[in-house]
Structures are given as C-alpha cells and as structure tokens.
Coordinates of C-alpha atoms in Angstrom, one line a residue:
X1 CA 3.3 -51.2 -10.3
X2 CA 2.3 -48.2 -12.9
X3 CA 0.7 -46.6 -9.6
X4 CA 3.5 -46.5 -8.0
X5 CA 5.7 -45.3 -10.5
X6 CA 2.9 -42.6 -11.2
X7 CA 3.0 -41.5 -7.8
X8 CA 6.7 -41.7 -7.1
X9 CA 7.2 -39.1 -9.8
X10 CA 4.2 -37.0 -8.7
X11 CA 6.0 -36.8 -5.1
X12 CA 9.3 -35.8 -7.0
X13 CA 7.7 -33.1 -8.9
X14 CA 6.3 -32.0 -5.8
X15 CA 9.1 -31.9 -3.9
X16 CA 10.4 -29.9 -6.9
X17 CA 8.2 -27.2 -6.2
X18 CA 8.2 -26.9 -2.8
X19 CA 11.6 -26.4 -3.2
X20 CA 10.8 -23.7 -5.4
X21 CA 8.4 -21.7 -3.3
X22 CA 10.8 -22.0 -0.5
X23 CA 13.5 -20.3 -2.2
X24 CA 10.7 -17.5 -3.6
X25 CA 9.4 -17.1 -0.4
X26 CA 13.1 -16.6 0.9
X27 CA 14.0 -14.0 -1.4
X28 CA 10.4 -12.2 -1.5
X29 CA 11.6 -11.9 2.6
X30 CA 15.0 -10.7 1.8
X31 CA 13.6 -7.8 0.0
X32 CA 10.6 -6.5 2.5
X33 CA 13.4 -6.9 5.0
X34 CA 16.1 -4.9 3.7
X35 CA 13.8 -2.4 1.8
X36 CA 13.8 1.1 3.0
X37 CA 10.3 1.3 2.4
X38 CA 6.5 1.7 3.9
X39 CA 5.3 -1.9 2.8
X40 CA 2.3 -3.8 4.2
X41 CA 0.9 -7.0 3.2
X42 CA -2.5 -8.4 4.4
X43 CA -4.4 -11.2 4.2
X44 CA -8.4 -10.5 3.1
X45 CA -9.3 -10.3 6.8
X46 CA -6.6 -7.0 6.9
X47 CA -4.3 -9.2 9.5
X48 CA -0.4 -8.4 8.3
X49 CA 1.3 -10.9 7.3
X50 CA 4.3 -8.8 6.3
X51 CA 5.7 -5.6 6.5
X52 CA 9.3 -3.7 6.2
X53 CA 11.3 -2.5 9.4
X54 CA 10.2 0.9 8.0
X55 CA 6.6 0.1 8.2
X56 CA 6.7 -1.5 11.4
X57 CA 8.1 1.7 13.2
X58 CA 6.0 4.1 11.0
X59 CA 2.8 2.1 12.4
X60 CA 4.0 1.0 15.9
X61 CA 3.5 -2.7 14.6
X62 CA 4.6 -5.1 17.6
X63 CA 5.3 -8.3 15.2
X64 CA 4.0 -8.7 11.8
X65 CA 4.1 -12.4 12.3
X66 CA 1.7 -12.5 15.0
X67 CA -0.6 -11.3 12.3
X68 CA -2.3 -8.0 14.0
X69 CA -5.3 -6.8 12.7
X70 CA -4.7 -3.2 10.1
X71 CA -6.6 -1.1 12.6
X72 CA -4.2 -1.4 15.4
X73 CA -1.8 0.1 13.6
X74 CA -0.6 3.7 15.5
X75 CA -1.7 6.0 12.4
X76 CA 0.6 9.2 12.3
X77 CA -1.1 12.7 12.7
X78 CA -3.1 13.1 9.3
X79 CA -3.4 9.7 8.3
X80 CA -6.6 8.4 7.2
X81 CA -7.7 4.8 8.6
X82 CA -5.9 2.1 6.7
X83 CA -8.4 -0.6 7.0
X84 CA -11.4 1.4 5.2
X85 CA -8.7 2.2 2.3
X86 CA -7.8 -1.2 2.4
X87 CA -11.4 -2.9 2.6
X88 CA -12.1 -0.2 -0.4
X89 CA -9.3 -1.9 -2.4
X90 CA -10.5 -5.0 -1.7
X91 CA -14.1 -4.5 -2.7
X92 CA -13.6 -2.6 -5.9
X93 CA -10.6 -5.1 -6.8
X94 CA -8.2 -2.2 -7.8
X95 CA -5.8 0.2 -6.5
X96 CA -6.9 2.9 -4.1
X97 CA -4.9 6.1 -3.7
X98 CA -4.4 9.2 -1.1
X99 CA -2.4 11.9 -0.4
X100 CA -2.5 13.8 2.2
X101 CA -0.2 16.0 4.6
X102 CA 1.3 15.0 7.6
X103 CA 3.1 16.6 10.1
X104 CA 4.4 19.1 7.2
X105 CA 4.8 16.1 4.7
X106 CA 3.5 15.1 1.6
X107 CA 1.9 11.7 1.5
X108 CA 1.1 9.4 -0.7
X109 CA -1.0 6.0 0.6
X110 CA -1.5 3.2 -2.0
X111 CA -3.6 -0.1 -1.3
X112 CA -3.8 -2.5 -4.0
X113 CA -5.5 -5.7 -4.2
X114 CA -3.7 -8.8 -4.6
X115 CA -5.0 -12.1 -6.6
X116 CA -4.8 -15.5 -6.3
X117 CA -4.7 -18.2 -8.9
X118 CA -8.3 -18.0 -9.1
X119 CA -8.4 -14.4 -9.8
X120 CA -10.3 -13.8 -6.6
X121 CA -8.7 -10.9 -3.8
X122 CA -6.0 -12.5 -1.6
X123 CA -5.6 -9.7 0.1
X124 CA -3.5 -5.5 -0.1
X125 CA -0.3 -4.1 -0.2
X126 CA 0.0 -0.9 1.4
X127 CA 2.6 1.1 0.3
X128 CA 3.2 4.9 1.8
X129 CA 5.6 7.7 0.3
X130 CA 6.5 10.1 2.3
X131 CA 8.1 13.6 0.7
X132 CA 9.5 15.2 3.9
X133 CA 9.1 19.2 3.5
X134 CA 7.1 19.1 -0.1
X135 CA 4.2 19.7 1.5
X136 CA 5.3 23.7 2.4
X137 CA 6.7 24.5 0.0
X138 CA 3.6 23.7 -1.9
X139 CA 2.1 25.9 0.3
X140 CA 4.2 28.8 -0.2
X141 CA 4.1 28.5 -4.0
X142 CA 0.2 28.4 -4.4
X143 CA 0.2 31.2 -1.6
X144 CA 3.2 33.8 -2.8
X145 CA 3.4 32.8 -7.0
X146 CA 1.3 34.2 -9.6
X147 CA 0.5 30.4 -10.8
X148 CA -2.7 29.6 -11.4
X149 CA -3.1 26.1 -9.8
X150 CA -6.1 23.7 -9.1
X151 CA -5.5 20.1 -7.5
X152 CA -8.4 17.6 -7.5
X153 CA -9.3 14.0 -6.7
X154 CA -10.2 11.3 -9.1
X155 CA -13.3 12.1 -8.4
X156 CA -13.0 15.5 -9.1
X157 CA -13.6 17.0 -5.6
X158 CA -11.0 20.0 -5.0
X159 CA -8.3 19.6 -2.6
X160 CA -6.6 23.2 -3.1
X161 CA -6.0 26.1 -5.2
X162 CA -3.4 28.6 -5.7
X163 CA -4.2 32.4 -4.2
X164 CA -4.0 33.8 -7.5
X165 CA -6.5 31.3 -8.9
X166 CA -8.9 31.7 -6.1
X167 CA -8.5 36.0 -7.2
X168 CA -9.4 35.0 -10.4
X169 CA -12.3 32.8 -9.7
X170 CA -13.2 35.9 -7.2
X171 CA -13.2 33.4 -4.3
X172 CA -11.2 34.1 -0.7

C-alpha cells in the first residue's frame, strides 16, 4: 500500500512539472515569435530547432520545425559560414563573435554554446545585429578625419586603420 501511495504522489509531482515546462516552453515561443530579432537555436548536430520570423527570412529558412541543417541557410553577401562559427562555439564551450560588413552594413554574428543539466553543450544560439549604414560612415571617418584609429580581433589580427594612422605608421 506505501508503494502505491509513493508512486501516486511521484506521478502528481510529475504531472506538476510537466505542467511547468509546458507553460515555459509556451512563453520561451511567444518571445522568439514576436521578437524582432536575428535568433537561432540548434541542437549539437547544428539542425534548428528555433528561430524568429526575422531569422527565418534573413537566412531563407523554409520551417524551423522541420529541423534543417545550419548550412542550408541562404547566407547574405559577406557573411561567414554559420556552421564553422557554430561548431567553434560548440567545441571551445563559449561565445564566438564576428563582425563584418554586409551589403554596406555593420554586422555583428554571435554563437554561444548552450548547457544542459549536465553541464555538457546542448547546442548555439545565433544571434546577428545588423547596423544598417554604420558600416560607411565608418569608412568615411577613418578615410576623411584626422583620428587616429586601429580596429583589431581578439586575437589581435588587424581589421582596419584610419588614413591618418596608416600616414603615421608610413603605410599606404
């Protein structure tokens, strides 16, 4: 008789949080669907499992829920394949960041790994910024201004450098 009392109120608290997860699950939905923002989520195998109306037109995504794989997204001019920023993510266990121009645009591209319980990688979330006409009138300040300007990666590598810098470093 304990056994079944035991297990009766396992099965309730179960029901409890399944009941719970539902209604997380329903609002986690509410926001990528009404968000007007670049957002992917993958699994570890890089199929989508979610993404905003803004990401699927940004990407050409046919259905998120069919689950296609991150490499059949339709990358825009400029952008730098998702699923070797993503596997990076996944492999070093942390954030990955780009940015980049497109089409006149500033860009930033994040990828950050997600955890499960276990602390093992459950997969990315992609998230991309776009900063429509930054991106020249960057170029016109380094070019015209008297600034002296240097822009690196993390890793140090440089990406650009104002015209008056380049003078001063006697570069072209």
């Amino acid at each position: 008789q304990s056994s079944n009392v035991e297990l009766i109120t396992v099965y309730e608290e179960l029901q409890v949080t399944t009941t719970e997860l539902t209604e997380r699950s329903a609002e986690l939905e509410s926001v990528l669907s009404s968000a007007p923002l670049v957002i992917m989520v993958t699994d570890t195998a890089l199929q989508i499992t979610q993404a905003t109306q803004e990401a699927v037109d940004m990407f050409g995504i046919a259905t998120p829920a069919s689950g296609p794989h991150i490499s059949q997204c339709v990358l825009p001019d400029g952008f730098p394949a998702l699923s070797h920023l993503c596997s990076e993510a996944m492999q070093q266990g942390e954030k990955v960041v780009r940015e980049f121009e497109s089409d006149g645009t500033q860009v930033s591209l994040i990828c950050s790994p997600s955890f499960n319980t276990h602390g093992k990688v459950s997969g990315v979330t992609l998230v991309v910024t776009a900063l429509p006409g930054l991106a020249a009138e960057m170029e016109m300040i380094l070019k015209t201004s008297g600034v002296y300007v240097m822009q690196r990666t993390d890793s140090g590598e440089i990406l650009r450098v104002s015209s008056a810098f380049a003078a001063f470093l006697g570069a072209r």
